[in-house]
Short mmCIF file of C-alpha atoms in Angstrom, two decimals:
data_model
loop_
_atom_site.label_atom_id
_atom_site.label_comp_id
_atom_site.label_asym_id
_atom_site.label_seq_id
_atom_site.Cartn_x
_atom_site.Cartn_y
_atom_site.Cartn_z
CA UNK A 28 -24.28 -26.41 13.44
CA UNK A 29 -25.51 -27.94 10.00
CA UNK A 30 -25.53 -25.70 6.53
CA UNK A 31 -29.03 -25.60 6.94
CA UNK A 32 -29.13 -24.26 10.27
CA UNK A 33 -26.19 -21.57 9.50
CA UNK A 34 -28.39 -20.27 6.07
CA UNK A 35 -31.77 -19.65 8.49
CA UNK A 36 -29.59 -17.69 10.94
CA UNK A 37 -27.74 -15.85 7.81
CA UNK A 38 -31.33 -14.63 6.29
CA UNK A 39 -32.36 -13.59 9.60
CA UNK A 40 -29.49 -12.01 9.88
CA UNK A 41 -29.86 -10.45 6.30
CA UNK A 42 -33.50 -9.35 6.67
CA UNK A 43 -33.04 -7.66 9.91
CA UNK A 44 -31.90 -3.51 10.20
CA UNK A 45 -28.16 -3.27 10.24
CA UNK A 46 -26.77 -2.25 13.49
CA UNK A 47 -23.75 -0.77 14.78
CA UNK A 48 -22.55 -1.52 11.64
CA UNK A 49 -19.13 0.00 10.47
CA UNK A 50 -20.22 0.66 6.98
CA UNK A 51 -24.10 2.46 5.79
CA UNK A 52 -24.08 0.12 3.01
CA UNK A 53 -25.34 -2.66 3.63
CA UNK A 54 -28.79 -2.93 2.89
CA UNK A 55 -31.06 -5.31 4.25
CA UNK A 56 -32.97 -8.13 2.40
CA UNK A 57 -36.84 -8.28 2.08
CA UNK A 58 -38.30 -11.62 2.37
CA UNK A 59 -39.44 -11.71 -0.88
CA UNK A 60 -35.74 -11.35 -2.28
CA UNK A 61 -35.00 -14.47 0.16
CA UNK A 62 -37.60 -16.64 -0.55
CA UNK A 63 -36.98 -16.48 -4.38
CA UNK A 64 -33.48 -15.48 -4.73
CA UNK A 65 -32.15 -19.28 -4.28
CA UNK A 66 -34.62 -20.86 -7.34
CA UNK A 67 -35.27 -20.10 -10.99
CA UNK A 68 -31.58 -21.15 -12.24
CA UNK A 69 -30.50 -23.20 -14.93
CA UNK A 70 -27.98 -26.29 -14.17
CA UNK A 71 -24.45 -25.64 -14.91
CA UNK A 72 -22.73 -27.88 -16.96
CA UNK A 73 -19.63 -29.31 -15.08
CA UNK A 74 -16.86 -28.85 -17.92
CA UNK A 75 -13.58 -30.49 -17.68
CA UNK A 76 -10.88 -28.30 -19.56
CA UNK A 77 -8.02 -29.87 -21.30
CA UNK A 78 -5.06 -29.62 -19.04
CA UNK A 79 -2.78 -26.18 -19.12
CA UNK A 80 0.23 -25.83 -21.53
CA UNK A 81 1.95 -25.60 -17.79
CA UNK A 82 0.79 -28.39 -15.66
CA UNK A 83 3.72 -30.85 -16.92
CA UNK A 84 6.24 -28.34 -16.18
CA UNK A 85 4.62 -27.49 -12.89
CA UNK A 86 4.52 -30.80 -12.11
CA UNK A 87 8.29 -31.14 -12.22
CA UNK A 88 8.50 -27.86 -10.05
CA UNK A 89 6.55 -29.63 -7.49
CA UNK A 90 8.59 -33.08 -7.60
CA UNK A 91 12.16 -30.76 -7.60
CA UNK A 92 10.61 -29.37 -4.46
CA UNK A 93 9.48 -32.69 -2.78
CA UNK A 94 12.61 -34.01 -3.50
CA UNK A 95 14.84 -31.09 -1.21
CA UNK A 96 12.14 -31.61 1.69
CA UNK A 97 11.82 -35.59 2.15
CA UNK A 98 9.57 -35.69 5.43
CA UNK A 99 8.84 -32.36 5.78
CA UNK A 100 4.91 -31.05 5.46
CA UNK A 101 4.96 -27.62 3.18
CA UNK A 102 2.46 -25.00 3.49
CA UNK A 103 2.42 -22.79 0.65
CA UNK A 104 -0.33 -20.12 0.34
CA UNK A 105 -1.08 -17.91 -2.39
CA UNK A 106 -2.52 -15.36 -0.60
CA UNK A 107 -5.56 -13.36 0.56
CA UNK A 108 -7.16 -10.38 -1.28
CA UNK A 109 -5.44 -6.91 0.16
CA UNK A 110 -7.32 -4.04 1.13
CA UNK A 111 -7.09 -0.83 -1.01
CA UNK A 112 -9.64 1.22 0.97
CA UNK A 113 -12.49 0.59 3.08
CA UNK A 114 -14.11 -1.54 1.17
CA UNK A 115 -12.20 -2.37 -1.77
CA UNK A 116 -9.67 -4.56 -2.55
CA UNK A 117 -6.48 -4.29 -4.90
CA UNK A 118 -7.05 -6.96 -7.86
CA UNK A 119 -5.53 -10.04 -6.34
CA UNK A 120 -2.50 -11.79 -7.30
CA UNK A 121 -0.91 -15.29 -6.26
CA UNK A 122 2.42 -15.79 -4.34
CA UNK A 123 4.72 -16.10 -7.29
CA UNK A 124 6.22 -19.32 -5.49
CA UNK A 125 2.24 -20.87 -5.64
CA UNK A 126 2.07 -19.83 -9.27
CA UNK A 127 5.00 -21.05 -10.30
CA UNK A 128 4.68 -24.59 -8.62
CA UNK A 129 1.05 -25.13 -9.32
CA UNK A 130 0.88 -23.24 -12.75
CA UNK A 131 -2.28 -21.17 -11.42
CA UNK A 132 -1.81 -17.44 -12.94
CA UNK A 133 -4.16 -14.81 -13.36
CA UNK A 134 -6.78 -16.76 -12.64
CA UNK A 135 -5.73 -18.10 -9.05
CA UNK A 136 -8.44 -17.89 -6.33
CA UNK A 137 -7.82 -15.90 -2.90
CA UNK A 138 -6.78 -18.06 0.28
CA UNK A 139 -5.99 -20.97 -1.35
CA UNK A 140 -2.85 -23.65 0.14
CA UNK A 141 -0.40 -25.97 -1.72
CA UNK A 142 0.15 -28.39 0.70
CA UNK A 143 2.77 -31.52 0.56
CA UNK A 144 2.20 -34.22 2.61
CA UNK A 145 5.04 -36.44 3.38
CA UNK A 146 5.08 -40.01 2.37
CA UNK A 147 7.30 -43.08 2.35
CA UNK A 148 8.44 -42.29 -1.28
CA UNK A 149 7.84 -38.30 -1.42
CA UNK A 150 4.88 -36.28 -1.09
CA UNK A 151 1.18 -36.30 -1.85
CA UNK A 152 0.37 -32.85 -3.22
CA UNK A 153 -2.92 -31.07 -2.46
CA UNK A 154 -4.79 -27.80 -3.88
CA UNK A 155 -7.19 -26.55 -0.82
CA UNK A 156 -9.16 -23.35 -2.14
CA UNK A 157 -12.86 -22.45 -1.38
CA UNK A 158 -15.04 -24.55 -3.57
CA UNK A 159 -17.71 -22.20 -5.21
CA UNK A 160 -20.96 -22.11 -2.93
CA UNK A 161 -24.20 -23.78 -4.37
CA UNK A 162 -26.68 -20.88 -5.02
CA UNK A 163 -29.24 -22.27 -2.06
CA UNK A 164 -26.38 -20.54 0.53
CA UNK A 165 -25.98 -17.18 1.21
CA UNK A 166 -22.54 -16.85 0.16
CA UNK A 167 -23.97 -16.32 -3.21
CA UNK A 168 -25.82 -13.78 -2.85
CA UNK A 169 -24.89 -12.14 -0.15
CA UNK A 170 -20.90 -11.91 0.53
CA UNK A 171 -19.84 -9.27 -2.32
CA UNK A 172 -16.04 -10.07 -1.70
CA UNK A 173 -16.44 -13.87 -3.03
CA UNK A 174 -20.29 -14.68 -3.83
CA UNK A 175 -20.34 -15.58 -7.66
CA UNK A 176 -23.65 -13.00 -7.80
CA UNK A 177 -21.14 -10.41 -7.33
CA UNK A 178 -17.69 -11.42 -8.53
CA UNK A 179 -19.15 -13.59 -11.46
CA UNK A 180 -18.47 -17.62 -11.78
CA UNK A 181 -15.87 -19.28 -9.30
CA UNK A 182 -13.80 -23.00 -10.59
CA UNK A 183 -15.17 -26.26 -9.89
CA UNK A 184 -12.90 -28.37 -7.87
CA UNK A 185 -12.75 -31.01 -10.17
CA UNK A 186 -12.59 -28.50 -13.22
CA UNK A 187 -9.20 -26.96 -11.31
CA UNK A 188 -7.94 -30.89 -10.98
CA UNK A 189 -8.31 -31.30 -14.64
CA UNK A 190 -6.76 -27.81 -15.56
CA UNK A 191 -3.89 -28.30 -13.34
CA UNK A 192 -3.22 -32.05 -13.25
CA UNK A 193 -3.84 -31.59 -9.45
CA UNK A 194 -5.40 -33.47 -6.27
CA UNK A 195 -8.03 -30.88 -5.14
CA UNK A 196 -9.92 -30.43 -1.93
CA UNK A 197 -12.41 -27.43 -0.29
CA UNK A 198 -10.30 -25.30 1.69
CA UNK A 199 -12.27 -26.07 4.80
CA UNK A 200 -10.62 -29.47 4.97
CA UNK A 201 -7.05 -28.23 5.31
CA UNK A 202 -6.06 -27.51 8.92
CA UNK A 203 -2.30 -26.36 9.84
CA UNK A 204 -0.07 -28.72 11.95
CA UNK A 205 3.03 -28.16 14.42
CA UNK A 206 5.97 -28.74 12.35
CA UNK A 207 4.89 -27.18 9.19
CA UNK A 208 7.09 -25.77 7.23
CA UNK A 209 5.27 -22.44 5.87
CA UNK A 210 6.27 -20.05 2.74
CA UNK A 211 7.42 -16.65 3.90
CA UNK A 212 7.96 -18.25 7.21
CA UNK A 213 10.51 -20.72 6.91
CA UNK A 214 13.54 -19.53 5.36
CA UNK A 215 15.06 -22.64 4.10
CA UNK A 216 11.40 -23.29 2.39
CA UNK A 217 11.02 -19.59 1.17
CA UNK A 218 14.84 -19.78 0.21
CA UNK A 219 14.62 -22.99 -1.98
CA UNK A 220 11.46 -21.78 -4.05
CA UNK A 221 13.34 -18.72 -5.13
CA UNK A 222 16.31 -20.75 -5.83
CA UNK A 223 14.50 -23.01 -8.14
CA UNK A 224 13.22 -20.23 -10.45
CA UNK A 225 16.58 -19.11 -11.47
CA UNK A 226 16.91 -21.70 -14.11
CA UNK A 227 14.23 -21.04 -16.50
CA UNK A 228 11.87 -24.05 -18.25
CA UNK A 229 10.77 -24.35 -21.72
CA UNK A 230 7.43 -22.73 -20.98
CA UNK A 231 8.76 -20.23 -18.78
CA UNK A 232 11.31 -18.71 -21.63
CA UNK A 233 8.19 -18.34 -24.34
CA UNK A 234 6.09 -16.82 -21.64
CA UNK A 235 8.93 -14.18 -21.34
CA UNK A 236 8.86 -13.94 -24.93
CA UNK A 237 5.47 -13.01 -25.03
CA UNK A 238 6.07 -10.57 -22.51
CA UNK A 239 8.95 -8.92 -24.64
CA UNK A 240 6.13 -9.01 -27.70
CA UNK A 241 3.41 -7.34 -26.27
CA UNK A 242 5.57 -5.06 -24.24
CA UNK A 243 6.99 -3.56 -27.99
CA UNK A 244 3.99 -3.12 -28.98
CA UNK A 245 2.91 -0.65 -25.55
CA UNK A 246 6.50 0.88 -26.47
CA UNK A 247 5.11 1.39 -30.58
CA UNK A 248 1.97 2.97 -28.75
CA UNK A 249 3.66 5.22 -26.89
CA UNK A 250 5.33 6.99 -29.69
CA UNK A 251 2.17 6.89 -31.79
CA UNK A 252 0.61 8.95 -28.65
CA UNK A 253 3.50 11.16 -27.61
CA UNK A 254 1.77 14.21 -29.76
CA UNK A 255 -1.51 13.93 -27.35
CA UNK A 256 1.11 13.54 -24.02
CA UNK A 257 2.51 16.73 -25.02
CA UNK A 258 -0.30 18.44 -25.27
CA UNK A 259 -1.64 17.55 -21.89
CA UNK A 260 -0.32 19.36 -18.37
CA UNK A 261 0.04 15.49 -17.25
CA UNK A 262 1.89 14.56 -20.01
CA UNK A 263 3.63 11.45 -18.42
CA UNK A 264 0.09 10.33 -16.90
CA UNK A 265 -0.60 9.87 -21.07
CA UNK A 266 2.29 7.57 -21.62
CA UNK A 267 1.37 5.48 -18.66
CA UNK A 268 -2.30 5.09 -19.62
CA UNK A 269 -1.55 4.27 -23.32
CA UNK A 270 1.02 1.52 -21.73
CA UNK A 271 -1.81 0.19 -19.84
CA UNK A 272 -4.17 0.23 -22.34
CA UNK A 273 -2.19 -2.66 -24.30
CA UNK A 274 -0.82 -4.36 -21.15
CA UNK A 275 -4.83 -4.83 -20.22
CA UNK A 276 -6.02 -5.92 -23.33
CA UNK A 277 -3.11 -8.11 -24.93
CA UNK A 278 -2.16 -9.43 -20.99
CA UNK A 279 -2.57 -8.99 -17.54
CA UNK A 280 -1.22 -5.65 -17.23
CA UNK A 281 2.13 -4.06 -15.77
CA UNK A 282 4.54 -6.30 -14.17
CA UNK A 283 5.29 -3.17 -12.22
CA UNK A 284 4.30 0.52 -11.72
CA UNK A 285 5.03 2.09 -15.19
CA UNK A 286 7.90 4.82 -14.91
CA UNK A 287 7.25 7.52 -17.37
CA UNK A 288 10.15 10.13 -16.68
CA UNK A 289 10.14 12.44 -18.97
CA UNK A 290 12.88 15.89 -18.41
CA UNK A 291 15.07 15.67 -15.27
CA UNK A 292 12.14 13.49 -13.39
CA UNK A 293 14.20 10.66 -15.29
CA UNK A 294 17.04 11.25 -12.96
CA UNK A 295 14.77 9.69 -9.99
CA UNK A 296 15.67 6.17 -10.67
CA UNK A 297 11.82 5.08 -9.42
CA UNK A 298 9.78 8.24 -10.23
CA UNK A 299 6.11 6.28 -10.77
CA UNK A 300 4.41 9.68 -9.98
CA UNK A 301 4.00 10.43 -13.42
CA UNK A 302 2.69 13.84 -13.08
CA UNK A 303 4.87 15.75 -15.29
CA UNK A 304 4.46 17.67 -18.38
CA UNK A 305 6.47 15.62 -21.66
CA UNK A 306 7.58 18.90 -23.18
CA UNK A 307 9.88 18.91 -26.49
CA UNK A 308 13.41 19.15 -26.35
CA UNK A 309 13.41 16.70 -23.05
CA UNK A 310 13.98 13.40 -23.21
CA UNK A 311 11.66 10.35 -21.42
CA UNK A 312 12.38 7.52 -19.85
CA UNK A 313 10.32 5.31 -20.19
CA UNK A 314 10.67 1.60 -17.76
CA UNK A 315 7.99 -0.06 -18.61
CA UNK A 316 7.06 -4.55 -18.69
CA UNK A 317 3.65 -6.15 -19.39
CA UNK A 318 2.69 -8.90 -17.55
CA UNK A 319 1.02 -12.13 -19.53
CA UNK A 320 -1.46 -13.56 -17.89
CA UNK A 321 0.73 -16.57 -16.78
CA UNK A 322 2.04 -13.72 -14.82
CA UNK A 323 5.78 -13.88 -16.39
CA UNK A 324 6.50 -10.13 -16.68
CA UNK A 325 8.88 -8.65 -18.88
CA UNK A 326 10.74 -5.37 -17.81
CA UNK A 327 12.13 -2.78 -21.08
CA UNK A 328 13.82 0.64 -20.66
CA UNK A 329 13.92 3.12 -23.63
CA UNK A 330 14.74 6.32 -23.15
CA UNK A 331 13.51 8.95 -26.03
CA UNK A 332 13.65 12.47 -27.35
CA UNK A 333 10.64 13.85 -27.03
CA UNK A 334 11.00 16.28 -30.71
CA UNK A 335 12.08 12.99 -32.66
CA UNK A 336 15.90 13.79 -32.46
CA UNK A 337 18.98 13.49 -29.69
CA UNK A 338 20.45 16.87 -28.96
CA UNK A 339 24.37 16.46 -29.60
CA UNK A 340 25.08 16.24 -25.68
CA UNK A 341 21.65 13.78 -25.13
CA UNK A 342 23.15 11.33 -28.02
CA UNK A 343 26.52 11.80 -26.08
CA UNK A 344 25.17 10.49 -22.75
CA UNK A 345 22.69 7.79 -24.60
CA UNK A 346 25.69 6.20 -26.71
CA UNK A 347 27.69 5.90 -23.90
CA UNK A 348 24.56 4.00 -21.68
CA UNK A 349 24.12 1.84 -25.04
CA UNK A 350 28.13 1.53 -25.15
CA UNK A 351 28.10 0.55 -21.13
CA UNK A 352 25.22 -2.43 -22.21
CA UNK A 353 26.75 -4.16 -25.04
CA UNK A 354 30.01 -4.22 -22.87
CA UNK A 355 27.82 -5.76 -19.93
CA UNK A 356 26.16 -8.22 -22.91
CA UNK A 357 29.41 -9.17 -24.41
CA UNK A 358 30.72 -10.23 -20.79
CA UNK A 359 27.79 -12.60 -20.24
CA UNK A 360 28.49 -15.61 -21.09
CA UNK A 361 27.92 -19.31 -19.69
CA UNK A 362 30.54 -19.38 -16.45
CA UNK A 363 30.50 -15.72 -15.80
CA UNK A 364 30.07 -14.76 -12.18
CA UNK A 365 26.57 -13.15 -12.86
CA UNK A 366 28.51 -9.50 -10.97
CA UNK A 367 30.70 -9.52 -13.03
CA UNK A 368 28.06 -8.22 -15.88
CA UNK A 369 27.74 -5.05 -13.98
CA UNK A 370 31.30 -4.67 -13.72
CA UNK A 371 31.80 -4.74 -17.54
CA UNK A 372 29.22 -1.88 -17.43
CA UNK A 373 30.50 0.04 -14.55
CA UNK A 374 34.44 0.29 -16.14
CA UNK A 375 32.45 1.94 -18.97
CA UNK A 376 30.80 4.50 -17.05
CA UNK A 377 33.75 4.89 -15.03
CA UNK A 378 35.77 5.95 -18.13
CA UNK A 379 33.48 8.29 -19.89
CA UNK A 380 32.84 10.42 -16.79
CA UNK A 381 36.18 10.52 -15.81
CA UNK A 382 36.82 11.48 -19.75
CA UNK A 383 34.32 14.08 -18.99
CA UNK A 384 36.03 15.40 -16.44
CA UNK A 385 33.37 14.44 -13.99
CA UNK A 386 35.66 12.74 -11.49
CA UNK A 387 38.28 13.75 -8.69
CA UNK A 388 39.92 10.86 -9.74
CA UNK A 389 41.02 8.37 -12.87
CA UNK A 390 38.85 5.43 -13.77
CA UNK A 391 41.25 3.26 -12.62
CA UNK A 392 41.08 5.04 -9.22
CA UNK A 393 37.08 4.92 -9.06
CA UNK A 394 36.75 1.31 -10.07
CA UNK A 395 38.89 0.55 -7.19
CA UNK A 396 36.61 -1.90 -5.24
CA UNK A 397 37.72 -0.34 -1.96
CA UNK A 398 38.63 3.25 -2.06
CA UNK A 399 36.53 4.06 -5.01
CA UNK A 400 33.16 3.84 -6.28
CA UNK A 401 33.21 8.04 -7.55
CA UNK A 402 31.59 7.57 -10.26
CA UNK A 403 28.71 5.27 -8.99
CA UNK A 404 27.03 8.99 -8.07
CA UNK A 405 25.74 8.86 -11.75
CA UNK A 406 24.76 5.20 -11.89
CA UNK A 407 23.80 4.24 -8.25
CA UNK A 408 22.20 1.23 -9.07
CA UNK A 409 23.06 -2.07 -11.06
CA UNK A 410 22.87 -3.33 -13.94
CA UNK A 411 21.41 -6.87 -13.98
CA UNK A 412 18.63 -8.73 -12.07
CA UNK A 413 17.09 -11.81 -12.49
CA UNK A 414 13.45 -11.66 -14.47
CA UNK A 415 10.43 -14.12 -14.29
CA UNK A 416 7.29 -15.02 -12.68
CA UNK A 417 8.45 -11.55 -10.44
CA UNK A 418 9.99 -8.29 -11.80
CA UNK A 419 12.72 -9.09 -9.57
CA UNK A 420 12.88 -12.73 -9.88
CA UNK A 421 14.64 -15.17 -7.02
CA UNK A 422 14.93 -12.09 -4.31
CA UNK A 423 15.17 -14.27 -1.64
CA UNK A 424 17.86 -16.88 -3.07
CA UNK A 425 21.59 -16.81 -1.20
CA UNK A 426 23.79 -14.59 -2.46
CA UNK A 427 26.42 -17.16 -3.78
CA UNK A 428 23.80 -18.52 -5.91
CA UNK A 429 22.61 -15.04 -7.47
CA UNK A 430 24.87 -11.85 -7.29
CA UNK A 431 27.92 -14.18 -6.53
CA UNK A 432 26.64 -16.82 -8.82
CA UNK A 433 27.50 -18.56 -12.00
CA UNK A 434 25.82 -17.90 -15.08
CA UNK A 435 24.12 -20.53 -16.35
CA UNK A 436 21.74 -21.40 -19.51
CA UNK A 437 18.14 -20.92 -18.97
CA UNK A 438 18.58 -18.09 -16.80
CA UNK A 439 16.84 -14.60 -18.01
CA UNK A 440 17.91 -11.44 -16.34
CA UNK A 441 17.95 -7.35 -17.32
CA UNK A 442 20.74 -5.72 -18.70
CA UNK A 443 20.06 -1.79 -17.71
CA UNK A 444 22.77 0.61 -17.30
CA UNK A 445 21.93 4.00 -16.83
CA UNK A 446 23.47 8.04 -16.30
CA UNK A 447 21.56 10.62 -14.43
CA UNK A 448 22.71 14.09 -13.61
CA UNK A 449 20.48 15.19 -11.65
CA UNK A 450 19.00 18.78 -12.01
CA UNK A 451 20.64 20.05 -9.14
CA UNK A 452 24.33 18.74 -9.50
CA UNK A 453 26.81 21.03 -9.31
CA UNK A 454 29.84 18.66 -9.94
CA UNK A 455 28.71 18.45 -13.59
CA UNK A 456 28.28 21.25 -16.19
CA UNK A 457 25.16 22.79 -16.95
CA UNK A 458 24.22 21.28 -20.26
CA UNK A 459 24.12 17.84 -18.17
CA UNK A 460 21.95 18.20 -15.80
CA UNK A 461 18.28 16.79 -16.06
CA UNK A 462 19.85 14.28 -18.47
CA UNK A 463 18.70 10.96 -17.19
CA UNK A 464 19.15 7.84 -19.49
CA UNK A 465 18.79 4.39 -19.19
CA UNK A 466 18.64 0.97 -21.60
CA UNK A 467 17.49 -1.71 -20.48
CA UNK A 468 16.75 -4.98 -22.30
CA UNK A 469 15.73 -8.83 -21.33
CA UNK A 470 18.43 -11.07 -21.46
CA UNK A 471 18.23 -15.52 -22.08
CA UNK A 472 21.45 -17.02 -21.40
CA UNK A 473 21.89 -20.31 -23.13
CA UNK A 474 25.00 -22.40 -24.00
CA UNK A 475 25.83 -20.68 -27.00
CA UNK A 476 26.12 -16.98 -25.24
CA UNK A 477 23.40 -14.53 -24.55
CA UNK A 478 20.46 -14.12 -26.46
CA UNK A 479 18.71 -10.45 -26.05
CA UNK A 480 15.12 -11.16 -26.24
CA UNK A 481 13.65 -7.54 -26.51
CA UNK A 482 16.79 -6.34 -29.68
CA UNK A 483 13.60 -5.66 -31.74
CA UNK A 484 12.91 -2.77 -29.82
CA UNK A 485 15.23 -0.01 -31.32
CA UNK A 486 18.36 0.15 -28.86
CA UNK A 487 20.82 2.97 -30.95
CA UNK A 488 19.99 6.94 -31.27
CA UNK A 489 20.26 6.01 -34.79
CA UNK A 490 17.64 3.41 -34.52
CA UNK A 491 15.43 4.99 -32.21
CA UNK A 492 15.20 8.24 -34.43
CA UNK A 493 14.19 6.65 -37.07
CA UNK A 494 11.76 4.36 -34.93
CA UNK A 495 10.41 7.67 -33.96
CA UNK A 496 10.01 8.80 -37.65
CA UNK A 497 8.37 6.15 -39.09
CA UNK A 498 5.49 5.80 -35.90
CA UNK A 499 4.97 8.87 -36.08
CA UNK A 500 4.32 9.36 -40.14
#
């Protein structure tokens, strides 16, 4: 059937009552609209953009990748647009293996495939997304999921080829093959592009420092604000919207559901229900990491009081998190088994609480990697993960190359210990319970030790009272 035959049989289609239809609206077109709706536009200029800060460094993603696959055709795709409800779709967001090897962000288009085809000497790489329609088909007009009448102007093929310092071709030319090897279906494939994110690039690293930046700032807005969350029965719901505010206008927006804990909801190690009141005398937790809109996220704990001041038993538990991280930063160095940064942490926790009489045991007993583990009830979780292009970066790598792995410079990962005595926890005494604290902070490893990217944001009770003081006049 030619294009010309498939737009008559489309406006029929259009112009004629909808039915049996499984939505009411869609509204058919008169055949005025159809006779007029394809003419009357100006040209567009075909502009060729000045290649992305990325494309070198994806480049040398893409050759690292060819050269662990020699023969092999990869299918990588970035994804299709997920439904929300009904009709509407959750804002879409590439594969973070596509991104990363082709340097598309933000800006990626639905259903598009990397694709390497095998060669003599490598691969031939190839970018297959939907080329924008020409405004005499109906796709324009009349598809409201991708028509540029709708969603607003689509890339060029040849403008993505310049961007990217990519081959480019319409997605309707790229057909899958037996013996593919397909992302999130192959697990050596899937495996290896994790894998090659734990060492971070050049651009990569000030990506996450722009991350760190604007996330501060969301963290400065949130104290400037926490007058207005107090005052509302949502309280929480005000510290995640002013968060989002900056992560939407100075990036892309969270690099994960914002966790605004505030009381003993800060015990619930992923409360992102954020319905709570943020009353004084409480402190919040607040986990929060903007995403830049190269999609490299960065991911910041600060806990706070909510009057402006630590109680004596909230500065108690909060020095003791803070002392638990700079033992965890102080074992991280180049060579390091990247576990054995938690450990650092967990002997800390394990000798406070048992200090605090919190324990059936001695420290040495609980850190016993057998029979103990007693004080892991306050600190379930750990205390490092790798960070990146995803909030948990390099998931899917093996396990002797991340949690049994080897430090290594260029890698970035969290540093995040935490204590929560949860409300309803009889094997601690009274004044602890609702405490919940954590600290967590973004971590660059390079030859000469680590490097904490986000130590501008005020890490002591000291320093975050008097953070508190001066935001808030």
């Amino acid at each position: 059937m030619s294009t010309g035959e498939h737009d008559t049989i489309a406006e029929e289609a259009a112009a004629a009552p909808v039915e049996n239809s499984s939505t009411n609206r869609k509204q058919p077109f008169p055949r005025g609209f159809l006779e007029t709706i394809s003419t009357g536009w100006a040209e567009r200029p075909e502009t060729v953009p000045q290649p992305r800060a990325q494309a070198p460094f994806a480049a040398k993603r893409r050759a690292a990748l060819s050269a662990a696959f020699p023969g092999k055709r990869l299918v990588l795709p970035a994804g299709s647009l997920k439904q929300r409800s009904n009709d509407t779709d959750y804002v879409f967001r590439a594969h973070s293996a596509f991104a990363h090897l082709t340097g598309w962000a933000s800006d990626a288009e639905p259903d598009s495939v990397l694709v390497f085809e095998p060669t003599d000497d490598g691969h031939d790489v190839t970018l297959y997304f939907r080329e924008r329609a020409d405004r005499t088909t109906t796709e324009f007009y009349a598809d409201a999921t991708i028509g540029e009448f709708w969603i607003g102007p689509r890339p060029s093929l040849a403008g993505v080829a310049a961007d990217l310092q990519i081959a480019t071709a319409h997605l309707h030319e790229f057909a899958p093959a037996d013996g593919d090897l397909v992302l999130d279906e192959d697990d050596t494939l899937t495996r290896t592009v994790s894998e090659l994110r734990l060492i971070k690039d050049e651009f990569e690293i000030a990506e996450m420092r722009r991350a760190v930046e604007i996330t501060a700032n969301g963290f400065d807005d949130i104290i400037r604000e926490l007058p207005a969350a107090i005052a509302h029965v949502r309280g929480e719901r005000v510290v995640e919207g002013v968060f989002h505010r900056r992560a939407r206008e100075d990036g892309n927006g969270e690099g994960y559901d914002t966790i605004a804990a505030s009381g003993p909801h800060a015990c619930y190690l992923h409360w992102t229900r954020n319905d709570g009141v943020v009353a004084p005398g409480d402190l919040i937790l607040v986990d929060a990491g903007v995403e830049a809109d190269s999609l490299y996220t960065a991911d910041i704990t600060r806990t706070l009081p909510v009057s402006g001041t630590f109680t004596e038993v909230q500065r108690r538990v909060y020095e003791t998190v803070r002392e638990a991280a700079d033992a965890a930063f102080a074992a991280a160095r180049v060579g390091v088994r990247f576990r054995d940064v938690h450990a650092a942490a967990m002997a800390v926790i394990a000798e406070r609480t048992a200090e605090w009489g919190l324990l059936p045991v001695t420290a040495e007993e609980a850190l016993d990697a057998d029979a103990g583990g007693q004080h892991r009830r306050y600190m379930v979780h750990g205390t490092s993960h790798h960070l990146g292009i995803d909030v948990h970066d390099c998931a899917q790598a093996r396990r002797e190359m991340y949690y049994d792995g080897i430090l290594a410079p260029g890698m970035v990962f969290t540093i995040e210990p935490g204590l929560y005595f949860q409300i309803d926890d009889l094997t601690v005494p009274a004044e602890l319970r609702g405490i919940g604290v954590r600290i967590e902070d973004d971590i660059l490893m390079t030859e000469d030790g680590p490097v904490n990217l986000s130590a501008g944001i005020p890490r002591t009770a000291d320093e975050v009272e008097a953070w508190m003081a001066r935001l808030r006049g």
